[in-house]
Amino acid sequence: MSNENSENGGLQRTIDWKQGLAIALGVPMLILPSIGYFANYVWAAAIIIWALSVFQGFMQNFAYGELATMFPKASGLPGYAQSVFGGSDKNKRYDLSKLLGGFSAWSYWFAWNPVLAIYSILIGSYLKSLVPAFVGVPDIAIYLASGAVVVVLLILVNYRGLSNGATLGYILAVISLAPLIIISLAPFVTGHFEISNITGAWLPTDWSWDLHHILILLGLFAMAQWSACAWETAAIYGPEYKQPKSDVPKALFICGTICLITFILVQSACTGTLGITGILAEPFSPMLPMARMTLGPIGGALTIFMLIAAMVLIIQTGFLGASRAMYSMAEEGNLPKFFGKMNEHGTPINAMIFIALLNTGFIFLGTPSAILAASAIGYVCANGISLLAYAKAKVDPKFSKLERPFKAPRGWQYVALFFGLFNLPLCLIGIVYLNSLEVGWTSTIVGFVVLALYVPLWYYSQNERRAALEMDNSLSSESII
């Protein structure tokens, strides 16, 4: 097709809203590792937290949908914050506004990046329980092998651009979403669902609304946001939609509706069928006993295969989102140019390879919960800064003349400001506190260290940009002489 919207071999407009939605449909699967985690802390009230978190996603995504049409060449949240906080003086070597925009993009990248390691470990765990021949194989070997197979597959599939990745998304969405819905609805049909398991166990008996429990609740909202609000990833492909003005809002809000139904249904079905005690007996895979109970022996194996397919889909979502975040940062001059290199099909292949290697290191940690807790810190920062960017874009005169085919309701900058401050500092404080209770300080330290690494990378990229400008000016002077 025509490449008129792509410059210098950049991202190409090859997909429509249905393909973007297909890739983003991995997001509902993010509830799977958290069903038991949430039930442990707040029992049946986890259902309400998921519902409120998806509602939060709608509130935030009204703002992101408008930003997508304001900056049609920007690549999702990383591109929006960089466009708003891009710096006003291009001759200034170190512009702190530009640093803030780039840091938001880096935080978003860190939020999506560890998805590969988290779900490669989970895939390895399920495979080890499914295949008897794997019983004697060391866990780390299974994790690394499953991660390598999935990553190589995704690089090959997406090498020729997003349209191929979206095709895989269509297939995996059917494979994974359909069994997820069937297993969740089965207890209602078979009579195993008991509403008293929900109404009689809303909150733990020792729950009180003191500072300790409020901080836990804020931490859970931060964790829930990592899952239930992540469907904003449909906007990450803004530069690659054929009609971004209409494709972005459609992909966002259809995916959001699917997430709202799925998150409430899955947590409700597990709680009503197994009860809190039953969930906590299988905290990492509560859908397995539910499937066996309602669908018979074959249900267990079916669930495992469904979960593996779903996890491949969410790995694809995270892999593509993280690689395009790095491309966006490199294009804006906030990361070294190496990460912005595209292949002939408009795929940021260097970023993909770097992310795959980095996740190999994460796999050696061997604990998905610690990795997820660290990456949630990045997601809170990215959303907080991006929502503040929207509020700024609504009042800054230099953005007043930009076309906005999709507009959030009047006064939405105040809603964005509220949720921006909810993220920063409230959810950030909550997730740090929850991490200290759950996995100690390790994940918090890892999270902040990875975020801090951006500063030297940013300074390097600014010096690289300055050197390129000076070389161009020198060549121009020589040509004039």
Tab-separated table of C-alpha atoms in Angstrom:
chain	number	residue	atom	x	y	z
A	1	MET	CA	0.000	0.000	0.000
A	2	SER	CA	1.016	3.636	-0.096
A	3	ASN	CA	3.577	4.715	2.422
A	4	GLU	CA	2.625	8.374	2.361
A	5	ASN	CA	2.095	8.463	6.105
A	6	SER	CA	5.426	6.923	6.879
A	7	GLU	CA	8.617	8.881	6.731
A	8	ASN	CA	12.148	7.573	6.363
A	9	GLY	CA	11.050	3.962	6.601
A	10	GLY	CA	9.033	4.579	9.787
A	11	LEU	CA	5.908	2.867	11.025
A	12	GLN	CA	3.488	2.175	8.190
A	13	ARG	CA	-0.318	2.507	8.145
A	14	THR	CA	-1.282	-1.092	7.448
A	15	ILE	CA	-3.969	-2.059	10.015
A	16	ASP	CA	-7.564	-1.133	10.843
A	17	TRP	CA	-9.334	-0.999	14.217
A	18	LYS	CA	-10.267	-4.693	14.097
A	19	GLN	CA	-6.629	-5.727	13.787
A	20	GLY	CA	-5.571	-3.352	16.560
A	21	LEU	CA	-8.354	-4.744	18.722
A	22	ALA	CA	-7.226	-8.305	17.969
A	23	ILE	CA	-3.726	-7.564	19.230
A	24	ALA	CA	-5.050	-5.759	22.337
A	25	LEU	CA	-7.447	-8.606	23.168
A	26	GLY	CA	-4.666	-10.223	25.130
A	27	VAL	CA	-5.414	-7.751	27.931
A	28	PRO	CA	-8.377	-9.650	29.500
A	29	MET	CA	-5.961	-12.513	30.171
A	30	LEU	CA	-4.025	-10.311	32.586
A	31	ILE	CA	-6.554	-11.235	35.283
A	32	LEU	CA	-5.387	-14.860	35.382
A	33	PRO	CA	-2.366	-14.556	37.707
A	34	SER	CA	-4.222	-12.123	40.009
A	35	ILE	CA	-7.462	-13.981	40.822
A	36	GLY	CA	-6.054	-15.645	43.932
A	37	TYR	CA	-3.805	-12.689	44.796
A	38	PHE	CA	-6.758	-10.313	45.132
A	39	ALA	CA	-9.025	-12.839	46.851
A	40	ASN	CA	-6.357	-13.325	49.516
A	41	TYR	CA	-6.464	-9.650	50.494
A	42	VAL	CA	-10.079	-8.556	49.952
A	43	TRP	CA	-12.075	-11.781	49.402
A	44	ALA	CA	-15.179	-11.249	47.233
A	45	ALA	CA	-14.638	-7.469	47.163
A	46	ALA	CA	-12.047	-8.217	44.477
A	47	ILE	CA	-15.007	-8.192	42.063
A	48	ILE	CA	-15.667	-4.547	42.924
A	49	ILE	CA	-11.992	-3.613	42.583
A	50	TRP	CA	-11.889	-5.087	39.076
A	51	ALA	CA	-15.082	-3.265	38.082
A	52	LEU	CA	-13.831	0.060	39.447
A	53	SER	CA	-10.461	-0.427	37.766
A	54	VAL	CA	-12.006	-1.041	34.342
A	55	PHE	CA	-14.181	2.039	34.988
A	56	GLN	CA	-10.957	3.915	35.722
A	57	GLY	CA	-9.687	2.681	32.367
A	58	PHE	CA	-12.684	4.219	30.607
A	59	MET	CA	-12.133	7.549	32.377
A	60	GLN	CA	-8.464	7.573	31.410
A	61	ASN	CA	-9.016	6.336	27.878
A	62	PHE	CA	-11.400	9.166	27.019
A	63	ALA	CA	-8.340	11.367	27.468
A	64	TYR	CA	-6.061	8.983	25.567
A	65	GLY	CA	-8.544	8.718	22.702
A	66	GLU	CA	-8.493	12.500	22.292
A	67	LEU	CA	-4.683	12.577	22.500
A	68	ALA	CA	-4.539	9.901	19.799
A	69	THR	CA	-6.400	12.136	17.348
A	70	MET	CA	-4.493	15.257	18.421
A	71	PHE	CA	-1.181	13.531	17.724
A	72	PRO	CA	-1.954	10.956	14.999
A	73	LYS	CA	1.735	10.247	14.419
A	74	ALA	CA	2.444	9.635	18.100
A	75	SER	CA	2.758	6.032	19.255
A	76	GLY	CA	0.309	5.656	22.127
A	77	LEU	CA	1.047	6.820	25.670
A	78	PRO	CA	4.805	7.106	25.075
A	79	GLY	CA	4.228	9.353	22.073
A	80	TYR	CA	1.539	11.517	23.706
A	81	ALA	CA	3.596	12.480	26.755
A	82	GLN	CA	6.641	13.157	24.591
A	83	SER	CA	4.579	15.337	22.236
A	84	VAL	CA	3.219	17.448	25.096
A	85	PHE	CA	6.399	17.562	27.174
A	86	GLY	CA	8.650	17.683	24.129
A	87	GLY	CA	10.643	20.744	25.114
A	88	SER	CA	10.325	24.164	23.549
A	89	ASP	CA	13.948	24.973	22.767
A	90	LYS	CA	15.470	22.572	20.276
A	91	ASN	CA	18.858	24.260	20.658
A	92	LYS	CA	18.913	23.519	24.381
A	93	ARG	CA	20.967	20.399	25.026
A	94	TYR	CA	19.272	19.247	28.238
A	95	ASP	CA	15.604	20.250	28.362
A	96	LEU	CA	13.948	19.008	31.564
A	97	SER	CA	10.484	19.093	29.956
A	98	LYS	CA	11.761	16.742	27.271
A	99	LEU	CA	13.263	14.545	29.988
A	100	LEU	CA	9.850	14.297	31.696
A	101	GLY	CA	8.115	13.256	28.476
A	102	GLY	CA	10.776	10.675	27.771
A	103	PHE	CA	10.617	9.351	31.325
A	104	SER	CA	6.869	8.754	30.933
A	105	ALA	CA	7.552	6.740	27.795
A	106	TRP	CA	10.310	4.780	29.560
A	107	SER	CA	7.937	4.029	32.466
A	108	TYR	CA	5.338	2.731	30.018
A	109	TRP	CA	7.964	0.627	28.304
A	110	PHE	CA	8.997	-0.869	31.645
A	111	ALA	CA	5.347	-1.621	32.446
A	112	TRP	CA	4.870	-3.734	29.309
A	113	ASN	CA	8.381	-5.083	28.885
A	114	PRO	CA	8.387	-7.752	31.685
A	115	VAL	CA	5.165	-9.327	30.358
A	116	LEU	CA	7.404	-11.586	28.283
A	117	ALA	CA	9.274	-12.918	31.312
A	118	ILE	CA	6.192	-13.190	33.555
A	119	TYR	CA	4.165	-15.273	31.129
A	120	SER	CA	7.094	-17.298	29.835
A	121	ILE	CA	7.572	-18.493	33.415
A	122	LEU	CA	3.860	-19.253	33.757
A	123	ILE	CA	3.789	-21.128	30.440
A	124	GLY	CA	6.755	-23.199	31.599
A	125	SER	CA	5.014	-23.962	34.885
A	126	TYR	CA	1.826	-25.135	33.173
A	127	LEU	CA	3.754	-27.214	30.652
A	128	LYS	CA	5.689	-28.897	33.441
A	129	SER	CA	2.427	-29.906	35.141
A	130	LEU	CA	0.913	-31.052	31.841
A	131	VAL	CA	3.769	-33.108	30.347
A	132	PRO	CA	5.097	-35.917	32.591
A	133	ALA	CA	8.423	-35.984	30.705
A	134	PHE	CA	9.192	-32.483	32.021
A	135	VAL	CA	8.915	-33.430	35.702
A	136	GLY	CA	12.654	-33.954	36.187
A	137	VAL	CA	13.738	-30.923	34.169
A	138	PRO	CA	14.935	-27.919	36.231
A	139	ASP	CA	12.404	-25.116	36.406
A	140	ILE	CA	14.755	-22.492	35.001
A	141	ALA	CA	15.471	-24.644	31.934
A	142	ILE	CA	11.738	-24.993	31.216
A	143	TYR	CA	11.194	-21.257	31.692
A	144	LEU	CA	14.055	-20.286	29.386
A	145	ALA	CA	13.038	-22.808	26.722
A	146	SER	CA	9.400	-21.722	26.695
A	147	GLY	CA	10.435	-18.070	26.599
A	148	ALA	CA	12.863	-18.647	23.733
A	149	VAL	CA	10.309	-20.532	21.632
A	150	VAL	CA	7.608	-17.898	22.121
A	151	VAL	CA	9.904	-14.923	21.483
A	152	VAL	CA	11.432	-16.430	18.330
A	153	LEU	CA	7.919	-17.244	17.074
A	154	LEU	CA	6.719	-13.685	17.683
A	155	ILE	CA	9.764	-12.090	16.047
A	156	LEU	CA	9.250	-14.250	12.959
A	157	VAL	CA	5.508	-13.568	12.829
A	158	ASN	CA	5.860	-9.807	13.301
A	159	TYR	CA	9.014	-9.356	11.214
A	160	ARG	CA	6.997	-8.323	8.163
A	161	GLY	CA	4.864	-5.804	10.039
A	162	LEU	CA	1.778	-5.609	12.238
A	163	SER	CA	-0.693	-7.143	9.801
A	164	ASN	CA	0.828	-10.590	10.352
A	165	GLY	CA	0.832	-10.066	14.120
A	166	ALA	CA	-2.825	-9.103	13.994
A	167	THR	CA	-3.608	-12.314	12.085
A	168	LEU	CA	-2.006	-14.310	14.890
A	169	GLY	CA	-4.020	-12.157	17.303
A	170	TYR	CA	-7.285	-13.145	15.580
A	171	ILE	CA	-6.450	-16.824	15.924
A	172	LEU	CA	-5.287	-16.672	19.534
A	173	ALA	CA	-8.209	-14.424	20.553
A	174	VAL	CA	-10.662	-17.131	19.444
A	175	ILE	CA	-8.600	-19.920	21.009
A	176	SER	CA	-8.242	-18.172	24.350
A	177	LEU	CA	-11.277	-15.932	24.819
A	178	ALA	CA	-13.877	-18.568	23.936
A	179	PRO	CA	-12.728	-21.206	26.498
A	180	LEU	CA	-12.255	-18.468	29.115
A	181	ILE	CA	-15.881	-17.416	28.700
A	182	ILE	CA	-17.132	-21.019	28.529
A	183	ILE	CA	-15.339	-22.047	31.717
A	184	SER	CA	-16.586	-18.925	33.513
A	185	LEU	CA	-20.200	-19.436	32.409
A	186	ALA	CA	-20.271	-23.210	32.999
A	187	PRO	CA	-20.878	-23.010	36.788
A	188	PHE	CA	-24.023	-20.955	36.209
A	189	VAL	CA	-25.363	-23.665	33.898
A	190	THR	CA	-24.342	-26.685	35.996
A	191	GLY	CA	-25.554	-25.195	39.267
A	192	HIS	CA	-22.149	-25.117	40.962
A	193	PHE	CA	-22.277	-21.326	41.341
A	194	GLU	CA	-23.502	-20.207	44.786
A	195	ILE	CA	-24.172	-16.512	45.311
A	196	SER	CA	-23.727	-16.962	49.080
A	197	ASN	CA	-20.004	-17.524	48.472
A	198	ILE	CA	-19.921	-13.874	47.393
A	199	THR	CA	-22.507	-12.198	49.615
A	200	GLY	CA	-21.255	-13.980	52.734
A	201	ALA	CA	-17.588	-13.130	52.220
A	202	TRP	CA	-17.278	-9.567	50.987
A	203	LEU	CA	-14.249	-8.667	53.103
A	204	PRO	CA	-11.935	-10.524	55.518
A	205	THR	CA	-13.226	-10.699	59.084
A	206	ASP	CA	-10.262	-8.674	60.357
A	207	TRP	CA	-10.665	-5.914	57.753
A	208	SER	CA	-10.739	-2.366	59.090
A	209	TRP	CA	-10.479	0.998	57.371
A	210	ASP	CA	-7.212	2.002	59.016
A	211	LEU	CA	-4.112	3.340	57.257
A	212	HIS	CA	-2.648	-0.159	56.847
A	213	HIS	CA	-5.666	-1.486	54.963
A	214	ILE	CA	-6.150	1.696	52.950
A	215	LEU	CA	-2.549	1.435	51.724
A	216	ILE	CA	-3.180	-2.216	50.818
A	217	LEU	CA	-6.266	-1.116	48.874
A	218	LEU	CA	-4.269	1.534	46.980
A	219	GLY	CA	-1.629	-1.075	46.193
A	220	LEU	CA	-4.298	-3.443	44.879
A	221	PHE	CA	-5.685	-0.676	42.669
A	222	ALA	CA	-2.179	-0.176	41.273
A	223	MET	CA	-1.910	-3.921	40.596
A	224	ALA	CA	-5.435	-4.007	39.152
A	225	GLN	CA	-4.686	-1.044	36.907
A	226	TRP	CA	-1.748	-2.940	35.419
A	227	SER	CA	-4.314	-5.516	34.281
A	228	ALA	CA	-7.718	-3.844	34.004
A	229	CYS	CA	-6.665	-0.521	32.446
A	230	ALA	CA	-4.078	-1.935	30.077
A	231	TRP	CA	-6.466	-2.031	27.113
A	232	GLU	CA	-5.238	1.476	26.305
A	233	THR	CA	-2.583	-0.491	24.404
A	234	ALA	CA	-4.984	-0.353	21.439
A	235	ALA	CA	-3.877	3.285	21.073
A	236	ILE	CA	-0.192	2.391	20.946
A	237	TYR	CA	-0.606	1.586	17.250
A	238	GLY	CA	-1.882	5.089	16.393
A	239	PRO	CA	0.741	5.651	13.677
A	240	GLU	CA	-0.096	2.290	12.074
A	241	TYR	CA	-3.883	2.608	11.756
A	242	LYS	CA	-5.154	3.363	8.266
A	243	GLN	CA	-7.711	5.829	9.708
A	244	PRO	CA	-6.425	6.822	13.161
A	245	LYS	CA	-9.217	9.361	13.711
A	246	SER	CA	-11.861	6.639	13.761
A	247	ASP	CA	-9.860	3.444	14.299
A	248	VAL	CA	-8.314	4.435	17.648
A	249	PRO	CA	-11.574	5.220	19.527
A	250	LYS	CA	-13.290	2.104	18.119
A	251	ALA	CA	-10.460	-0.212	19.148
A	252	LEU	CA	-10.176	1.376	22.586
A	253	PHE	CA	-13.796	1.295	23.664
A	254	ILE	CA	-14.764	-2.064	22.188
A	255	CYS	CA	-11.800	-3.625	23.956
A	256	GLY	CA	-12.792	-1.814	27.154
A	257	THR	CA	-16.310	-3.242	27.043
A	258	ILE	CA	-14.928	-6.748	26.566
A	259	CYS	CA	-12.572	-6.226	29.520
A	260	LEU	CA	-15.379	-4.954	31.779
A	261	ILE	CA	-17.462	-8.060	31.125
A	262	THR	CA	-14.553	-10.478	31.325
A	263	PHE	CA	-12.910	-9.217	34.522
A	264	ILE	CA	-16.188	-9.145	36.475
A	265	LEU	CA	-17.339	-12.500	35.095
A	266	VAL	CA	-14.113	-14.410	35.756
A	267	GLN	CA	-13.606	-13.202	39.344
A	268	SER	CA	-17.317	-13.681	40.148
A	269	ALA	CA	-17.410	-17.183	38.678
A	270	CYS	CA	-14.318	-18.310	40.578
A	271	THR	CA	-15.525	-16.821	43.870
A	272	GLY	CA	-19.087	-18.098	43.561
A	273	THR	CA	-18.014	-21.578	42.495
A	274	LEU	CA	-14.974	-22.267	44.673
A	275	GLY	CA	-15.522	-19.886	47.556
A	276	ILE	CA	-12.614	-17.981	49.077
A	277	THR	CA	-11.199	-21.155	50.631
A	278	GLY	CA	-11.258	-22.955	47.285
A	279	ILE	CA	-9.539	-20.070	45.486
A	280	LEU	CA	-6.805	-19.829	48.099
A	281	ALA	CA	-6.211	-23.579	47.806
A	282	GLU	CA	-5.229	-22.944	44.152
A	283	PRO	CA	-4.125	-19.285	44.235
A	284	PHE	CA	-2.183	-19.361	40.966
A	285	SER	CA	-4.578	-21.457	38.891
A	286	PRO	CA	-8.092	-21.377	40.423
A	287	MET	CA	-9.702	-21.908	37.024
A	288	LEU	CA	-8.266	-25.432	36.901
A	289	PRO	CA	-10.390	-26.882	39.745
A	290	MET	CA	-13.377	-24.869	38.518
A	291	ALA	CA	-13.008	-26.421	35.049
A	292	ARG	CA	-12.684	-29.929	36.489
A	293	MET	CA	-15.731	-29.371	38.693
A	294	THR	CA	-17.999	-28.104	35.907
A	295	LEU	CA	-16.603	-29.663	32.706
A	296	GLY	CA	-15.198	-32.969	33.954
A	297	PRO	CA	-11.654	-34.377	33.695
A	298	ILE	CA	-11.110	-33.005	30.227
A	299	GLY	CA	-11.764	-29.527	31.543
A	300	GLY	CA	-8.441	-29.375	33.359
A	301	ALA	CA	-6.384	-30.129	30.263
A	302	LEU	CA	-8.553	-27.819	28.151
A	303	THR	CA	-7.974	-25.010	30.642
A	304	ILE	CA	-4.219	-25.444	30.576
A	305	PHE	CA	-4.119	-25.301	26.779
A	306	MET	CA	-6.426	-22.288	26.847
A	307	LEU	CA	-4.207	-20.531	29.352
A	308	ILE	CA	-1.100	-21.200	27.274
A	309	ALA	CA	-2.772	-19.779	24.166
A	310	ALA	CA	-3.938	-16.774	26.157
A	311	MET	CA	-0.484	-16.168	27.556
A	312	VAL	CA	1.068	-16.256	24.085
A	313	LEU	CA	-1.459	-13.601	23.086
A	314	ILE	CA	-0.631	-11.338	26.034
A	315	ILE	CA	3.092	-11.822	25.397
A	316	GLN	CA	2.474	-10.628	21.840
A	317	THR	CA	0.609	-7.583	23.171
A	318	GLY	CA	3.434	-6.703	25.559
A	319	PHE	CA	6.172	-7.480	23.052
A	320	LEU	CA	4.725	-5.215	20.365
A	321	GLY	CA	3.808	-2.458	22.808
A	322	ALA	CA	7.258	-2.377	24.411
A	323	SER	CA	9.123	-2.414	21.080
A	324	ARG	CA	7.048	0.457	19.698
A	325	ALA	CA	7.545	2.429	22.907
A	326	MET	CA	11.320	2.164	22.400
A	327	TYR	CA	10.930	3.179	18.751
A	328	SER	CA	8.873	6.197	19.800
A	329	MET	CA	11.505	7.256	22.335
A	330	ALA	CA	14.308	6.934	19.800
A	331	GLU	CA	12.337	8.927	17.215
A	332	GLU	CA	11.800	11.726	19.753
A	333	GLY	CA	15.499	11.796	20.601
A	334	ASN	CA	14.937	10.381	24.082
A	335	LEU	CA	16.840	7.131	23.470
A	336	PRO	CA	19.879	6.305	21.329
A	337	LYS	CA	19.121	6.038	17.606
A	338	PHE	CA	19.981	2.329	17.681
A	339	PHE	CA	16.559	1.540	19.148
A	340	GLY	CA	14.736	3.388	16.369
A	341	LYS	CA	16.168	1.289	13.559
A	342	MET	CA	13.456	-0.289	11.396
A	343	ASN	CA	13.677	-3.184	8.983
A	344	GLU	CA	12.371	-2.897	5.440
A	345	HIS	CA	8.854	-3.822	6.617
A	346	GLY	CA	8.618	-1.029	9.188
A	347	THR	CA	9.230	-3.253	12.221
A	348	PRO	CA	11.487	-1.970	15.069
A	349	ILE	CA	13.581	-5.104	15.037
A	350	ASN	CA	16.483	-3.821	17.167
A	351	ALA	CA	14.089	-2.913	19.966
A	352	MET	CA	12.468	-6.361	19.730
A	353	ILE	CA	15.811	-8.157	20.041
A	354	PHE	CA	16.913	-5.964	22.960
A	355	ILE	CA	13.644	-6.601	24.816
A	356	ALA	CA	13.933	-10.355	24.243
A	357	LEU	CA	17.462	-10.403	25.692
A	358	LEU	CA	16.474	-8.266	28.685
A	359	ASN	CA	13.538	-10.557	29.472
A	360	THR	CA	15.857	-13.527	29.423
A	361	GLY	CA	17.569	-11.885	32.382
A	362	PHE	CA	14.225	-11.305	34.111
A	363	ILE	CA	13.369	-14.998	33.731
A	364	PHE	CA	16.337	-15.869	35.965
A	365	LEU	CA	14.489	-14.155	38.837
A	366	GLY	CA	12.015	-17.037	38.603
A	367	THR	CA	9.196	-15.239	40.442
A	368	PRO	CA	6.397	-13.712	38.340
A	369	SER	CA	4.866	-11.857	41.296
A	370	ALA	CA	8.064	-9.930	42.014
A	371	ILE	CA	8.500	-9.009	38.339
A	372	LEU	CA	4.863	-7.907	38.040
A	373	ALA	CA	5.073	-5.810	41.211
A	374	ALA	CA	8.126	-3.991	39.883
A	375	SER	CA	6.594	-3.324	36.470
A	376	ALA	CA	3.390	-2.001	38.084
A	377	ILE	CA	5.505	0.865	39.466
A	378	GLY	CA	6.336	1.841	35.882
A	379	TYR	CA	2.703	1.624	34.793
A	380	VAL	CA	1.521	3.904	37.592
A	381	CYS	CA	4.160	6.487	36.648
A	382	ALA	CA	3.311	6.285	32.933
A	383	ASN	CA	-0.412	6.782	33.474
A	384	GLY	CA	0.080	9.572	35.982
A	385	ILE	CA	2.372	11.581	33.707
A	386	SER	CA	0.273	10.893	30.583
A	387	LEU	CA	-2.908	12.116	32.265
A	388	LEU	CA	-1.125	15.257	33.427
A	389	ALA	CA	0.058	15.667	29.823
A	390	TYR	CA	-3.577	15.592	28.679
A	391	ALA	CA	-4.521	18.248	31.230
A	392	LYS	CA	-1.635	20.400	30.002
A	393	ALA	CA	-2.568	19.898	26.354
A	394	LYS	CA	-6.117	21.135	27.069
A	395	VAL	CA	-4.947	24.472	28.490
A	396	ASP	CA	-1.654	25.115	26.673
A	397	PRO	CA	-2.233	27.670	23.852
A	398	LYS	CA	0.295	26.027	21.544
A	399	PHE	CA	-1.960	22.957	21.282
A	400	SER	CA	-5.232	24.870	20.950
A	401	LYS	CA	-5.312	24.788	17.141
A	402	LEU	CA	-4.642	21.083	16.777
A	403	GLU	CA	-7.426	19.117	15.120
A	404	ARG	CA	-9.362	16.910	17.570
A	405	PRO	CA	-11.755	14.686	15.598
A	406	PHE	CA	-12.460	12.710	18.775
A	407	LYS	CA	-13.100	14.855	21.855
A	408	ALA	CA	-13.618	13.784	25.439
A	409	PRO	CA	-16.607	15.403	27.196
A	410	ARG	CA	-16.287	19.028	28.224
A	411	GLY	CA	-14.139	19.608	31.297
A	412	TRP	CA	-12.447	16.209	31.010
A	413	GLN	CA	-9.082	17.750	31.902
A	414	TYR	CA	-10.296	17.845	35.520
A	415	VAL	CA	-11.164	14.141	35.402
A	416	ALA	CA	-7.730	13.418	33.930
A	417	LEU	CA	-6.089	15.548	36.600
A	418	PHE	CA	-7.944	13.633	39.337
A	419	PHE	CA	-6.835	10.231	38.043
A	420	GLY	CA	-3.354	11.542	37.348
A	421	LEU	CA	-2.999	12.500	41.013
A	422	PHE	CA	-4.639	9.206	42.035
A	423	ASN	CA	-1.807	7.448	40.219
A	424	LEU	CA	0.884	9.827	41.439
A	425	PRO	CA	1.381	9.736	44.344
A	426	LEU	CA	-1.429	7.611	45.875
A	427	CYS	CA	-1.180	4.367	43.859
A	428	LEU	CA	2.607	4.651	43.761
A	429	ILE	CA	2.751	4.786	47.563
A	430	GLY	CA	0.261	1.912	47.749
A	431	ILE	CA	2.194	-0.415	45.451
A	432	VAL	CA	5.465	0.252	47.283
A	433	TYR	CA	3.741	-0.569	50.580
A	434	LEU	CA	2.083	-3.701	49.193
A	435	ASN	CA	5.400	-4.872	47.755
A	436	SER	CA	7.024	-4.504	51.175
A	437	LEU	CA	4.377	-6.821	52.637
A	438	GLU	CA	4.341	-9.351	49.803
A	439	VAL	CA	7.889	-9.774	48.465
A	440	GLY	CA	10.017	-7.455	50.603
A	441	TRP	CA	11.881	-4.526	49.089
A	442	THR	CA	13.483	-6.398	46.190
A	443	SER	CA	10.842	-5.674	43.550
A	444	THR	CA	10.595	-2.024	44.617
A	445	ILE	CA	14.375	-1.603	44.345
A	446	VAL	CA	14.419	-3.334	40.943
A	447	GLY	CA	11.563	-1.117	39.756
A	448	PHE	CA	13.186	2.142	40.764
A	449	VAL	CA	16.639	1.074	39.509
A	450	VAL	CA	15.250	0.255	36.050
A	451	LEU	CA	13.392	3.578	35.967
A	452	ALA	CA	16.537	5.437	37.081
A	453	LEU	CA	18.586	3.839	34.283
A	454	TYR	CA	16.699	6.075	31.890
A	455	VAL	CA	18.574	9.175	33.042
A	456	PRO	CA	22.032	8.195	31.709
A	457	LEU	CA	20.474	6.786	28.533
A	458	TRP	CA	18.643	10.076	28.002
A	459	TYR	CA	21.784	12.173	28.514
A	460	TYR	CA	23.634	9.961	26.037
A	461	SER	CA	20.862	10.398	23.453
A	462	GLN	CA	20.955	14.198	23.889
A	463	ASN	CA	24.707	14.255	23.285
A	464	GLU	CA	24.221	11.968	20.288
A	465	ARG	CA	21.588	14.332	18.898
A	466	ARG	CA	23.809	17.359	19.498
A	467	ALA	CA	26.747	15.698	17.739
A	468	ALA	CA	24.527	14.881	14.735
A	469	LEU	CA	23.296	18.495	14.528
A	470	GLU	CA	26.833	19.853	14.690
A	471	MET	CA	27.937	17.481	11.939
A	472	ASP	CA	24.999	18.552	9.753
A	473	ASN	CA	25.816	22.216	10.347
A	474	SER	CA	29.460	21.593	9.503
A	475	LEU	CA	28.565	19.825	6.249
A	476	SER	CA	26.159	22.633	5.339
A	477	SER	CA	28.880	25.228	5.901
A	478	GLU	CA	31.349	23.301	3.767
A	479	SER	CA	28.819	22.965	0.927
A	480	ILE	CA	28.216	26.740	0.982
A	481	ILE	CA	31.946	27.429	0.799
